[in-house]
Coordinates of C-alpha atoms in Angstrom, one line a residue:
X1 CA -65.0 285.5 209.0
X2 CA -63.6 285.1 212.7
X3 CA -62.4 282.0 211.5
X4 CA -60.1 283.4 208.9
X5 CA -59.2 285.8 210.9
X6 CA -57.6 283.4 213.6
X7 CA -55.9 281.0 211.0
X8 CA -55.5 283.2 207.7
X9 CA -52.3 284.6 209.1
X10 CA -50.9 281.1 210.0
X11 CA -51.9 279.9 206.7
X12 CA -50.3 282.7 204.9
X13 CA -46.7 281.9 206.9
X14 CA -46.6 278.2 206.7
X15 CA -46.6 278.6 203.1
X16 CA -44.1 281.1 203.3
X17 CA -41.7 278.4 205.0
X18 CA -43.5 275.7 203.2
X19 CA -43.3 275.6 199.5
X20 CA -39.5 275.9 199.6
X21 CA -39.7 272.7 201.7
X22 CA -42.2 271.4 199.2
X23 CA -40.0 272.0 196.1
X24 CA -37.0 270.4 197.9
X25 CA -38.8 267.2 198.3
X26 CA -40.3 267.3 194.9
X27 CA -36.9 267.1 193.4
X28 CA -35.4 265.0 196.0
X29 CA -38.1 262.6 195.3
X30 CA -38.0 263.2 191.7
X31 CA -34.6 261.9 191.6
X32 CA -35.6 258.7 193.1
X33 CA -38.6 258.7 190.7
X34 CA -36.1 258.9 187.9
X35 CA -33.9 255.6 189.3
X36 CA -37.5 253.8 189.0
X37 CA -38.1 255.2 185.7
X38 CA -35.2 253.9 184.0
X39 CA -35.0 250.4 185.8
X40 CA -38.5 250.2 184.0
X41 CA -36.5 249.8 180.8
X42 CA -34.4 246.9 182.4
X43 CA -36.8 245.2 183.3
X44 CA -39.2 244.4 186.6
X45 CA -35.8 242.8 188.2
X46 CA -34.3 246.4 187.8
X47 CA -36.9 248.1 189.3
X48 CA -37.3 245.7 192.5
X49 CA -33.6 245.6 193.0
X50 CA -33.9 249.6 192.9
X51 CA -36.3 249.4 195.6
X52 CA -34.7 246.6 197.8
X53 CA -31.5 248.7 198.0
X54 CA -33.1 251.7 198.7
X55 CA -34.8 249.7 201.9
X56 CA -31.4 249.4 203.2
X57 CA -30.4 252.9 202.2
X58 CA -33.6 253.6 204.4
X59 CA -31.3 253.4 207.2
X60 CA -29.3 256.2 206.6
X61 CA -32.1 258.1 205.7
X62 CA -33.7 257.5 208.9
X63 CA -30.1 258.6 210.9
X64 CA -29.9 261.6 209.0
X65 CA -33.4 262.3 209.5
X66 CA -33.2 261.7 213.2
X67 CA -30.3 263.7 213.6
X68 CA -32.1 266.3 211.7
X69 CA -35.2 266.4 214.1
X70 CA -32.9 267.1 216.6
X71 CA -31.0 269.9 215.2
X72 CA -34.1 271.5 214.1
X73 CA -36.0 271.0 217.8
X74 CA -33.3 272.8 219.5
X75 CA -32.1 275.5 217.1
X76 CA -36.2 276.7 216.5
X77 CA -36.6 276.8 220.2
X78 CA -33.5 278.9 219.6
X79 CA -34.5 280.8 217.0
X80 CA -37.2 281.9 218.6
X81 CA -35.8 284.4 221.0
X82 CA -33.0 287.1 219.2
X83 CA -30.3 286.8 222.4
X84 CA -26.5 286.4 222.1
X85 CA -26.9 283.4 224.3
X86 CA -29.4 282.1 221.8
X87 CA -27.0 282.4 218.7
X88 CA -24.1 280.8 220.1
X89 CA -26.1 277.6 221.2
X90 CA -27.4 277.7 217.5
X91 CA -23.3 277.3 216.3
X92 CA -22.5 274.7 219.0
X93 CA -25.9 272.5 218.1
X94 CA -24.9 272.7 214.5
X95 CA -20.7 272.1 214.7
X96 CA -21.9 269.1 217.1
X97 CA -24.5 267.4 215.3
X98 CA -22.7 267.3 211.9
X99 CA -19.2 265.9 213.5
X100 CA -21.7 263.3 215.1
X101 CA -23.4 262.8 212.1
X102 CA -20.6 262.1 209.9
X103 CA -19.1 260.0 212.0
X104 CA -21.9 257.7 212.2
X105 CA -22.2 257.0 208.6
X106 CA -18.8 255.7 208.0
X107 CA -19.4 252.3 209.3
X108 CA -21.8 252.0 205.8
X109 CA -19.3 252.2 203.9
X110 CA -17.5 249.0 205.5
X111 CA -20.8 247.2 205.3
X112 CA -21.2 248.2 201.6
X113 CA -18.1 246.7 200.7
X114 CA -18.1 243.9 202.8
X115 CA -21.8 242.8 202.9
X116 CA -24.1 244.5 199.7
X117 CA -24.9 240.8 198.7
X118 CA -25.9 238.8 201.6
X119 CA -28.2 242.3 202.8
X120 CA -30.3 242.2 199.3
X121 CA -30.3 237.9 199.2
X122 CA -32.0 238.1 203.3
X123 CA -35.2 239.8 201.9
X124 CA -35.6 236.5 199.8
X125 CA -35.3 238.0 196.0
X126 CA -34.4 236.3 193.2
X127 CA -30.5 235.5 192.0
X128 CA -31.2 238.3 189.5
X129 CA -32.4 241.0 191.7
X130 CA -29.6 240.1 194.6
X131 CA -26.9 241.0 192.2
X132 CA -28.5 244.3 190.7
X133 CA -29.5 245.0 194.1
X134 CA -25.8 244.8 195.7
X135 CA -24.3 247.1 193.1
X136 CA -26.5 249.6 193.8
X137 CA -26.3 249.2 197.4
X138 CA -22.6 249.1 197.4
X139 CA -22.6 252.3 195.7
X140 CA -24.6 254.6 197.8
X141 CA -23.9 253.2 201.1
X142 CA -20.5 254.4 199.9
X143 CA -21.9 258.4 200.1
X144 CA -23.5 256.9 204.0
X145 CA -21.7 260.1 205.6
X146 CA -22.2 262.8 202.9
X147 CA -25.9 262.2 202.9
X148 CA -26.5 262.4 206.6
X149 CA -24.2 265.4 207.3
X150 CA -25.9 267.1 204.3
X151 CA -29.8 266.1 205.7
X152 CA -28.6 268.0 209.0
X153 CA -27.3 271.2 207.5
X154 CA -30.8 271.5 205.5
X155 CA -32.7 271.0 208.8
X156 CA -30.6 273.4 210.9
X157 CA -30.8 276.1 208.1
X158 CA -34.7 274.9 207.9
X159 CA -34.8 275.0 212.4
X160 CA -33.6 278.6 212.0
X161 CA -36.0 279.8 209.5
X162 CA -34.4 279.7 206.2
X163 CA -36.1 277.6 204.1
X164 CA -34.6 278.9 200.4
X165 CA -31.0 277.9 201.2
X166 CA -31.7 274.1 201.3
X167 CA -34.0 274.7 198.7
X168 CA -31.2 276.2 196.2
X169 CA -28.9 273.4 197.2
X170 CA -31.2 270.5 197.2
X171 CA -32.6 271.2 193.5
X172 CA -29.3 271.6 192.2
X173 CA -27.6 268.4 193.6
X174 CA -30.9 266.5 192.6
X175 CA -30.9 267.7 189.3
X176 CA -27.0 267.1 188.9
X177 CA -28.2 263.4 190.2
X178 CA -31.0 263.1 187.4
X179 CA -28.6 263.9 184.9
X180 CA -25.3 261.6 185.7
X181 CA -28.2 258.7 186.2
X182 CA -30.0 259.4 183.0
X183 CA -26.3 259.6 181.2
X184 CA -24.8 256.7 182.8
X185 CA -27.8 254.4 183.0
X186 CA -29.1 254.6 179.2
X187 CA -25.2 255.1 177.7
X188 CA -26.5 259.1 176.2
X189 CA -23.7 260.6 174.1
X190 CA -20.0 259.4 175.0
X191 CA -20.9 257.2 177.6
X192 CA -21.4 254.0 177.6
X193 CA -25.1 252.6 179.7
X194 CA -24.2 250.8 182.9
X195 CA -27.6 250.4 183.8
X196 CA -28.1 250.8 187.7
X197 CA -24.3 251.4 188.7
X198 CA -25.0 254.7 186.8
X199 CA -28.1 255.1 189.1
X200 CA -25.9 254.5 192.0
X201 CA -23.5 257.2 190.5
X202 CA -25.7 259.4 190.5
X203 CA -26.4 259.5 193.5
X204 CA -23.1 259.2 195.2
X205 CA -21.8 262.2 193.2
X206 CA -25.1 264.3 194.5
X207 CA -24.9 263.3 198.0
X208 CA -21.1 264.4 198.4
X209 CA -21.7 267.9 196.3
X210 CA -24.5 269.0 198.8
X211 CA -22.1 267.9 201.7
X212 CA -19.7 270.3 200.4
X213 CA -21.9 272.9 199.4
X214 CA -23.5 273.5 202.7
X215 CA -20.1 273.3 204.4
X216 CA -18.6 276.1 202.5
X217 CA -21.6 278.0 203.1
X218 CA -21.2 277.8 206.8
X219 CA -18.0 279.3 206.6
X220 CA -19.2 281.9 204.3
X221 CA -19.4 285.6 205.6
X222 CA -23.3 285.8 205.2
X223 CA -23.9 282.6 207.0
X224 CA -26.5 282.7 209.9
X225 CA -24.2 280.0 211.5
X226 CA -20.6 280.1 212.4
X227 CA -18.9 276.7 212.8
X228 CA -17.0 275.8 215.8
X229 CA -14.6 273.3 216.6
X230 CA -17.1 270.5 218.3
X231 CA -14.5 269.2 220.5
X232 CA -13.1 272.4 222.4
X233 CA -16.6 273.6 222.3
X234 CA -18.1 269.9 223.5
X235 CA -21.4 270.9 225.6
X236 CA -23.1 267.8 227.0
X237 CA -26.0 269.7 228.3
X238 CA -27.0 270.2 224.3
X239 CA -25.2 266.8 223.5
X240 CA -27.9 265.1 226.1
X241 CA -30.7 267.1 224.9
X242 CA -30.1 266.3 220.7
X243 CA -30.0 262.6 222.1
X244 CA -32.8 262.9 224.0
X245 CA -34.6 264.6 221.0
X246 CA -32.9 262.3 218.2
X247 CA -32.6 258.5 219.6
X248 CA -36.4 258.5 219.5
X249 CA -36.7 259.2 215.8
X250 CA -33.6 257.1 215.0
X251 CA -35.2 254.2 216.8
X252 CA -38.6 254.9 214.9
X253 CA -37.1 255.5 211.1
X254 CA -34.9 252.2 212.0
X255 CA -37.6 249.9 213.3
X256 CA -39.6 251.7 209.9
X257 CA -37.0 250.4 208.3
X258 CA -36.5 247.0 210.2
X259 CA -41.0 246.7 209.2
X260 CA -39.8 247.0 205.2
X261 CA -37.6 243.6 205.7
X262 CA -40.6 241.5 206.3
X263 CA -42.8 243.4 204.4
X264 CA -41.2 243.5 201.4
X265 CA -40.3 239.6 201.8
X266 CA -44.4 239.7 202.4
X267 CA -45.3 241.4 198.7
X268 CA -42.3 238.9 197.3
X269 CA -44.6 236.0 198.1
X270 CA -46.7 237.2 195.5
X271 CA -44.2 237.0 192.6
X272 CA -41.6 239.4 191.2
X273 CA -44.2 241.3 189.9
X274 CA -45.7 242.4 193.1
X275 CA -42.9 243.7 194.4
X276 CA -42.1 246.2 191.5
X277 CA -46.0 247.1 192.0
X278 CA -45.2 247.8 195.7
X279 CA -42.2 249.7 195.1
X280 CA -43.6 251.7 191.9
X281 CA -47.0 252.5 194.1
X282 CA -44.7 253.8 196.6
X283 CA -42.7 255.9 194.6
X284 CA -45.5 257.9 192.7
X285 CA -46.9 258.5 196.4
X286 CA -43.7 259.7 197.6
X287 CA -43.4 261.9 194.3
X288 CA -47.0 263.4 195.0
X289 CA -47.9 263.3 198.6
X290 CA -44.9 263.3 200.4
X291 CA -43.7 266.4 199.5
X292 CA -46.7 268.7 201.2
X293 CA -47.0 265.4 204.2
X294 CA -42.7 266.5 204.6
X295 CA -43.4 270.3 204.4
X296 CA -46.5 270.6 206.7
X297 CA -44.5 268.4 208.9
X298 CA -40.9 270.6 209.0
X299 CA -43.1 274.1 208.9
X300 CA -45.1 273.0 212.0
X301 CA -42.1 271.6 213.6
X302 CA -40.0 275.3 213.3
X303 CA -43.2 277.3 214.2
X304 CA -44.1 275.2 217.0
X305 CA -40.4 275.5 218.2
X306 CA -40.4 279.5 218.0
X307 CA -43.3 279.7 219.0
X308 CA -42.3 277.5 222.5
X309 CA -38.7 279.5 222.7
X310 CA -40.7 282.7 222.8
X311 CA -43.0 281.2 225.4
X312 CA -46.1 281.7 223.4
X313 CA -48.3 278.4 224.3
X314 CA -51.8 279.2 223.0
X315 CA -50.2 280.6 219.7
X316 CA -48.6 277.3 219.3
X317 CA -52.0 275.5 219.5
X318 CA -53.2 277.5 217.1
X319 CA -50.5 276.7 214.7
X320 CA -51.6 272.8 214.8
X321 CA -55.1 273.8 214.6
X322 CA -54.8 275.8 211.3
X323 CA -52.3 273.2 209.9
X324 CA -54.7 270.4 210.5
X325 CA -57.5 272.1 208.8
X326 CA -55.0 272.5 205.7
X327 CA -54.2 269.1 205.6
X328 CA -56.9 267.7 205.4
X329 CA -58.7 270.1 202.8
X330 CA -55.3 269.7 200.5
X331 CA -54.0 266.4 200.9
X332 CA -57.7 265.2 201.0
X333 CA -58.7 267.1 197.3
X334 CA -55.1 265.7 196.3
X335 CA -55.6 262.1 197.0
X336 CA -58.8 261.6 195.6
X337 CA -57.2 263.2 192.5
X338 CA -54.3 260.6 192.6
X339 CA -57.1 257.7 193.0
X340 CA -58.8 258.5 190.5
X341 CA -55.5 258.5 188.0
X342 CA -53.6 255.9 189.2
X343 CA -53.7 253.8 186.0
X344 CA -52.4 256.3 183.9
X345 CA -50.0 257.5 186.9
X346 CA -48.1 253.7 187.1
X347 CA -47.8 253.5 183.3
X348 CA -44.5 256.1 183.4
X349 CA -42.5 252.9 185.6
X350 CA -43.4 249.8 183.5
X351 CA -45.7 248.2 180.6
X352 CA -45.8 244.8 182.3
X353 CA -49.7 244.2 182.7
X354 CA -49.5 242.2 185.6
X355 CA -47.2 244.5 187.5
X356 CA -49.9 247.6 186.2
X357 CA -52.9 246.3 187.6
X358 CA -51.1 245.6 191.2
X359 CA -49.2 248.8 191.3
X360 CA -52.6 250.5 190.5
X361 CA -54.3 248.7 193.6
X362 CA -51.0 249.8 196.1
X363 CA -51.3 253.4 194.9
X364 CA -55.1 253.4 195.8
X365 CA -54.8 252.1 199.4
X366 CA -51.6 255.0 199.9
X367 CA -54.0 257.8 198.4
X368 CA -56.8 256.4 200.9
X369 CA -54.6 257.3 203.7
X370 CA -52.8 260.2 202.4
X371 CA -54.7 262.8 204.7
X372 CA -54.4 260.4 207.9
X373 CA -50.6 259.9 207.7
X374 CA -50.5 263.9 206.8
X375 CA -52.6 264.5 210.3
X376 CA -49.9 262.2 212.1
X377 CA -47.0 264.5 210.2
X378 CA -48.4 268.0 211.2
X379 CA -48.9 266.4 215.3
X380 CA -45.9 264.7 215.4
X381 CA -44.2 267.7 214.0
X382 CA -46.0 269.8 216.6
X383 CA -44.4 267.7 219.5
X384 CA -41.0 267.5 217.9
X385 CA -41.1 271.2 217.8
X386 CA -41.3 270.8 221.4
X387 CA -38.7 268.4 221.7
X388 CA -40.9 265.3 222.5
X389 CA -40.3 262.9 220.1
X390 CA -40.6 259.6 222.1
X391 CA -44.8 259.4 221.7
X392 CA -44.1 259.3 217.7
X393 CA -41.7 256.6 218.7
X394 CA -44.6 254.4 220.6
X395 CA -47.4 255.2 217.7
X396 CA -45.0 253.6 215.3
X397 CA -44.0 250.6 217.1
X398 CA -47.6 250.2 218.1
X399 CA -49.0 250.7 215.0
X400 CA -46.6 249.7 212.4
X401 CA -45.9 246.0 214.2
X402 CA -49.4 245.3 214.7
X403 CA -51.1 246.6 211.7
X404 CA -48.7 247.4 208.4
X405 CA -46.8 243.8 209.7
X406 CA -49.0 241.8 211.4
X407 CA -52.5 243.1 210.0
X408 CA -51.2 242.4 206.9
X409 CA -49.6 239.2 207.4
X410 CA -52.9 237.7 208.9
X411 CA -55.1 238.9 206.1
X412 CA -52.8 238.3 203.6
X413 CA -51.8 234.9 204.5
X414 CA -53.6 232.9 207.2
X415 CA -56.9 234.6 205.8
X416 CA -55.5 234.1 202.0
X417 CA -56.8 237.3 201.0
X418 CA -53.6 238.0 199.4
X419 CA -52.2 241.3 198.3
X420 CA -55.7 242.6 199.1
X421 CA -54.8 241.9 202.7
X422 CA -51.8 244.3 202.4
X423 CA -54.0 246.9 200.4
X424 CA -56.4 246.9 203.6
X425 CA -53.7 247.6 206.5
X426 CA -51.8 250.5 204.5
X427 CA -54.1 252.7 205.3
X428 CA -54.9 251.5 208.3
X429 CA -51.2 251.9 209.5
X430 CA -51.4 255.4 208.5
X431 CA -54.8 256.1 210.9
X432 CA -53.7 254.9 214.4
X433 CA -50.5 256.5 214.1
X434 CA -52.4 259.8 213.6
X435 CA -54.9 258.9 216.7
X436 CA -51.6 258.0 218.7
X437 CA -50.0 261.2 218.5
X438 CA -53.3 263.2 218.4
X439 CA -54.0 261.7 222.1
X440 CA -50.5 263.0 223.6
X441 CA -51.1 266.6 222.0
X442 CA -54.2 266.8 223.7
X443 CA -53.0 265.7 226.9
X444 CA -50.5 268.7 226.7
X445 CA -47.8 267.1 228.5
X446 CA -45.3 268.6 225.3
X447 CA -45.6 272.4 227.0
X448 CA -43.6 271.8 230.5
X449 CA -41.2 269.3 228.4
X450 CA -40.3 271.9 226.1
X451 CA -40.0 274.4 229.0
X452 CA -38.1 272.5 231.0
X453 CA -35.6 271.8 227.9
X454 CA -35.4 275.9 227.0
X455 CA -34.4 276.5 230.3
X456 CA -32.0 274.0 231.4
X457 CA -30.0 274.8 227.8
X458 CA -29.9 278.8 228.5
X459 CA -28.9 278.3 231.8
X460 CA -25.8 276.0 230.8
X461 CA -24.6 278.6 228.6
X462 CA -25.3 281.7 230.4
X463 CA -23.0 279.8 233.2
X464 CA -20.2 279.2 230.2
X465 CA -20.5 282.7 229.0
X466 CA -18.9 283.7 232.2

């Protein structure tokens, strides 16, 4: 009973914050489920092409998502204390981080134009595949700065506690995304099908709406932000700190990213099919998993943030505790449940047998270490909440080089255990990263980092406020 008492509480406001989080993702991945879906009808070309662009799009994702971490670090640590002071460091962390962020993804659009081919032919596909795969790519490198200005308004809404907002806005640009790809790719009413251009579209013309969106609803009256010009209101103090905060996830989703190039030229060794497997196997687990693995992850990173701005420590431990102990009793009961239906689950993406049976062999080794890469989502979110993101950094690099890459490569090939060899480090992968992160947070070196960050940001703007 003592036991519910502590964590009940906890439980009851993570979901809170959570399932808005949850059902953002569930769409956002939906709408990448969709683009799988109907390359299914074009063909297993179609669907690898999908997925080899969407490894390159990866590293937009992964700006935007590092950018994001840092906006949401500093504006919960923010959030957690109600001070003038406070507020106006939340409007210059915001203005800042979006002119950055924008900026940054213009240089994809250059690439897009210039290089879409040679970027899809390097991870060794087939003639077919490189020129479905550079249309696509050209396409949605095209929406590079829409996307990441848009992932950094959802986390600084998400950093100050409003969940719902990004919620409302995320549903409705994914759902607009479903529909112009669904039109435009099968040719429904009017239009004629353009295959996967129209899944490219689609997702240009939903990146750029929720760009827009959460602009104007900064400027609105009811907004919890106000938007300030970032140059007259340049602060380097916060500039340094969202660096600080932000280059170690960039680096990490990038070298993430960087892994995929190999690894996906890894699973091509195994035929055409394979890779559709991979990708397929990879998509249902991002439909299913990812979703609660993102939430737990973004609801322990704001709590853990308010928590450390209000200078409650052992509150803060709790938090990880209880969100641990959710993991793994709901992403555990989950996976099993998605191991156990994984034959009927890859039958949506393609009827090829042989691309079946592999994808149904992927999807088992992600469900295996669904509540392991969960574990590593709620720490590492623990310690971004406290702005340390450089030990998720090193588990990655660690982990990631020497067992999804080089584990793999050695069983796989020198061993000749084939795609069994990859099957055996996914998982793997997924459980030192977890261990990684698990050592820092009890070494609780994260509660004089994030102290030392609270203070040395209040202090730079009490001294402009006068």
């Amino acid at each position: 009973m003592a036991f519910m008492t502590v964590y009940f509480p906890i439980w009851i406001k993570a979901l809170h914050l959570a399932w808005p989080v949850m059902l953002n993702h569930i769409f956002s991945t939906a709408m990448r489920t969709t683009d799988m879906v109907l390359m299914g009808f074009f063909g297993p070309a179609a669907v690898a092409a999908v997925g080899l662009g969407d490894v390159w799009e990866s590293i937009v994702l992964q700006i935007g998502l590092g950018l994001g971490t840092g906006s949401i670090s500093l504006i919960s640590q923010e959030s957690g204390i109600k001070s003038r002071l406070a507020e106006e460091n939340k409007n210059i962390i915001l203005s800042q981080v979006m002119y950055v962020g924008f900026l940054i993804g213009i240089p994809f659009i250059v690439v897009g134009f210039l290089m879409s081919e040679q970027l899809i032919s390097v991870l060794g596909a087939a003639p077919e595949v490189v020129k479905l795969g550079a249309q696509y790519l050209l396409i949605i490198f095209a929406a590079a700065p829409f996307r990441i200005t848009g992932m950094i308004a959802a986390r600084a809404l998400q950093g100050s506690g409003d969940t719902r907002t990004p919620m409302v806005i995320e549903v409705i640009s994914n759902f607009l995304n479903i529909v112009i790809s669904v039109v435009l790719a099968l040719g429904i009413g009017p239009f004629p099908g353009i295959g996967i251009i129209g899944v490219g579209i689609g997702t240009f013309a939903a990146k750029i709406f929720a760009a827009f969106i959460y602009f104007f609803r900064f400027l609105s009256s009811k907004s919890k932000f106000t938007i300030k010009n970032p140059i007259k209101y340049w602060d380097f103090t916060i500039i340094k700190q969202l660096f600080k905060v932000s280059m170690p996830k960039i680096t990490q989703g990038l070298y993430q990213s960087f892994i995929t190039f190999p690894l996906n030229s890894l699973v091509l060794l195994f035929g055409t099919e394979a890779a559709a497997a991979y990708h397929i196997a990879r998509r249902v687990h991002h439909q299913l998993i990812a979703p609660m693995h993102r939430s737990y992850y973004t609801v322990t990173t704001i709590m853990n943030g308010n928590n450390l701005g209000a200078g409650r420590v052992e509150e803060s431990k709790r938090t990880v505790e209880a969100m641990l102990i959710l993991t793994i009793v709901s992403i555990g009961m989950f996976s099993i449940g998605i191991f156990f239906t994984a034959p009927f689950l890859v039958r949506f993406f393609s009827s090829d047998a042989e691309t079946i049976r592999s994808a149904v062999l992927f999807l088992r080794a992600l469900s295996v270490g669904g509540p392991a890469i969960t574990c590593y989502g709620v720490l590492a979110g623990h310690l971004n909440g406290a702005g340390n993101t450089r030990s998720s950094l090193y588990g990655n690099l660690f982990s990631q080089t020497f067992f999804k890459l080089g584990l793999a490569y050695f069983l796989a090939v020198v061993m000749d255990f084939g795609i069994t060899g990859i099957l055996i480090s996914i998982p793997l992968d997924f459980l030192i990263r977890a261990l990684w992160v698990g050592r820092k947070y009890l070494s609780d070196d994260w509660i004089e980092e994030a102290d030392v960050m609270i203070k040395e940001r209040r202090v730079k703007t009490a001294d402009r406020s006068c």
